[in-house]
XYZ file of C-alpha atoms in Angstrom:
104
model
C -15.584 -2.581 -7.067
C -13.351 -5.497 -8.230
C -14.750 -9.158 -7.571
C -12.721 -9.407 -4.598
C -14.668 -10.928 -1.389
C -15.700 -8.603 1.372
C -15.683 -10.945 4.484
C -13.897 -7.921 6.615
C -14.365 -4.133 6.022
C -11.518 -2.098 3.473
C -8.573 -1.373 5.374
C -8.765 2.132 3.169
C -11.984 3.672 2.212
C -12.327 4.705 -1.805
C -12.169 8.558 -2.726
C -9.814 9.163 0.891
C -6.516 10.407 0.525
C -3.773 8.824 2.447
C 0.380 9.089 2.612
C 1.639 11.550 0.976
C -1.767 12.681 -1.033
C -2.502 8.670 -2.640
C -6.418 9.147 -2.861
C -7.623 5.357 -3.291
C -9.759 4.253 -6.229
C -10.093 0.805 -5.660
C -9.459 -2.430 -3.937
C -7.326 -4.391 -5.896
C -6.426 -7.827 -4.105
C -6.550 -8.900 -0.351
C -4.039 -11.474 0.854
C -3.397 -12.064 4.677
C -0.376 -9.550 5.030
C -1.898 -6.923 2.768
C -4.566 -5.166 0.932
C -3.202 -3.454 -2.572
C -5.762 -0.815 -3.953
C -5.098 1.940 -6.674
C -4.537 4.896 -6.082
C -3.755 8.488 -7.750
C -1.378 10.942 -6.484
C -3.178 14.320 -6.244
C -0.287 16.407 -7.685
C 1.115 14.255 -10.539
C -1.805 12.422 -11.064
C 0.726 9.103 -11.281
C -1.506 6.228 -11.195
C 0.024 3.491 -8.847
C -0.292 0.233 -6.462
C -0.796 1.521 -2.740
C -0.062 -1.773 -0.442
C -1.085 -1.490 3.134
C -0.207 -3.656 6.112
C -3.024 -5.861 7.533
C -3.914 -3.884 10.614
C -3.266 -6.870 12.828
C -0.099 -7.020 12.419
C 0.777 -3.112 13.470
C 1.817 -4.460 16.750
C 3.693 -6.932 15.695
C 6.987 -5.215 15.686
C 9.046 -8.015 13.450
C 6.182 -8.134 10.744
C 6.680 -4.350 10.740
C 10.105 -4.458 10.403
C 10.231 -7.041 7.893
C 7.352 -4.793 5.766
C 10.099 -1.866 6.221
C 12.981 -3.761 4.837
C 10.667 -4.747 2.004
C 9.800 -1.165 0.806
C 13.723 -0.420 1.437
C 15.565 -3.653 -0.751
C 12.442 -2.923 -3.431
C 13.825 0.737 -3.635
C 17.176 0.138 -3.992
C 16.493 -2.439 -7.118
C 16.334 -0.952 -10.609
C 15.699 -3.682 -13.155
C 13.135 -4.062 -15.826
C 11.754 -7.542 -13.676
C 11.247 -5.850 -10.895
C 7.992 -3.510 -9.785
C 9.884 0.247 -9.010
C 8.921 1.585 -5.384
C 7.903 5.454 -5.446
C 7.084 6.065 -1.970
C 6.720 4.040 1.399
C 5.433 5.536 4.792
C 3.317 5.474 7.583
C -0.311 7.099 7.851
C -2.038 7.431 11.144
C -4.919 5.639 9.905
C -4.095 3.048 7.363
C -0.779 2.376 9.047
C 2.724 1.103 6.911
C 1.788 2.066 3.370
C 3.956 1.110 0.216
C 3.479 3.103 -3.419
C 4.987 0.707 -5.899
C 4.826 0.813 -9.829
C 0.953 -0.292 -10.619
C 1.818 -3.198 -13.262
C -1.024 -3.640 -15.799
């Protein structure tokens, strides 16, 4: 586990798969719109960022919209400066889920 303070349980729990087959490996950073963990794919083994929407905010249905517009403009951008979006959903249990280019 990273050095990051615990003061609320993992949105995600580490070694679970979610989305399309992202198993997490570890909490990365914890902001109050977000947790960002790594994660692996289980078919290409691509290593990558797996950002999940703060679960108090699922109902709020312009947070969620703005989160959705997010994943969509990121997508649509291919430029060196800017982190490249390889998959965006929702999972019944972690909720609106974005798999973005894990920068090192």
């Amino acid at each position: 586990m990273t050095g990051i303070e615990q003061s609320e349980p993992c949105q995600c729990q580490i070694g679970r798969s979610y989305g399309d087959g992202y198993r997490i490996e570890q909490l990365l950073a914890r902001g109050g719109m977000a947790e960002v963990y790594t994660a692996r794919h289980e078919l290409t083994d691509r290593v990558a960022a797996f950002k999940v929407l703060n679960r108090r905010y699922w109902k709020n249905d312009d947070i969620v919209r703005r989160a959705r517009i997010e994943a969509k403009a990121l997508a649509r951008i291919d430029h060196p400066s800017v982190v490249r979006i390889f998959h965006a959903g929702d999972d019944p249990e972690v909720g609106l889920y974005i798999v973005m280019e894990l920068l090192g």
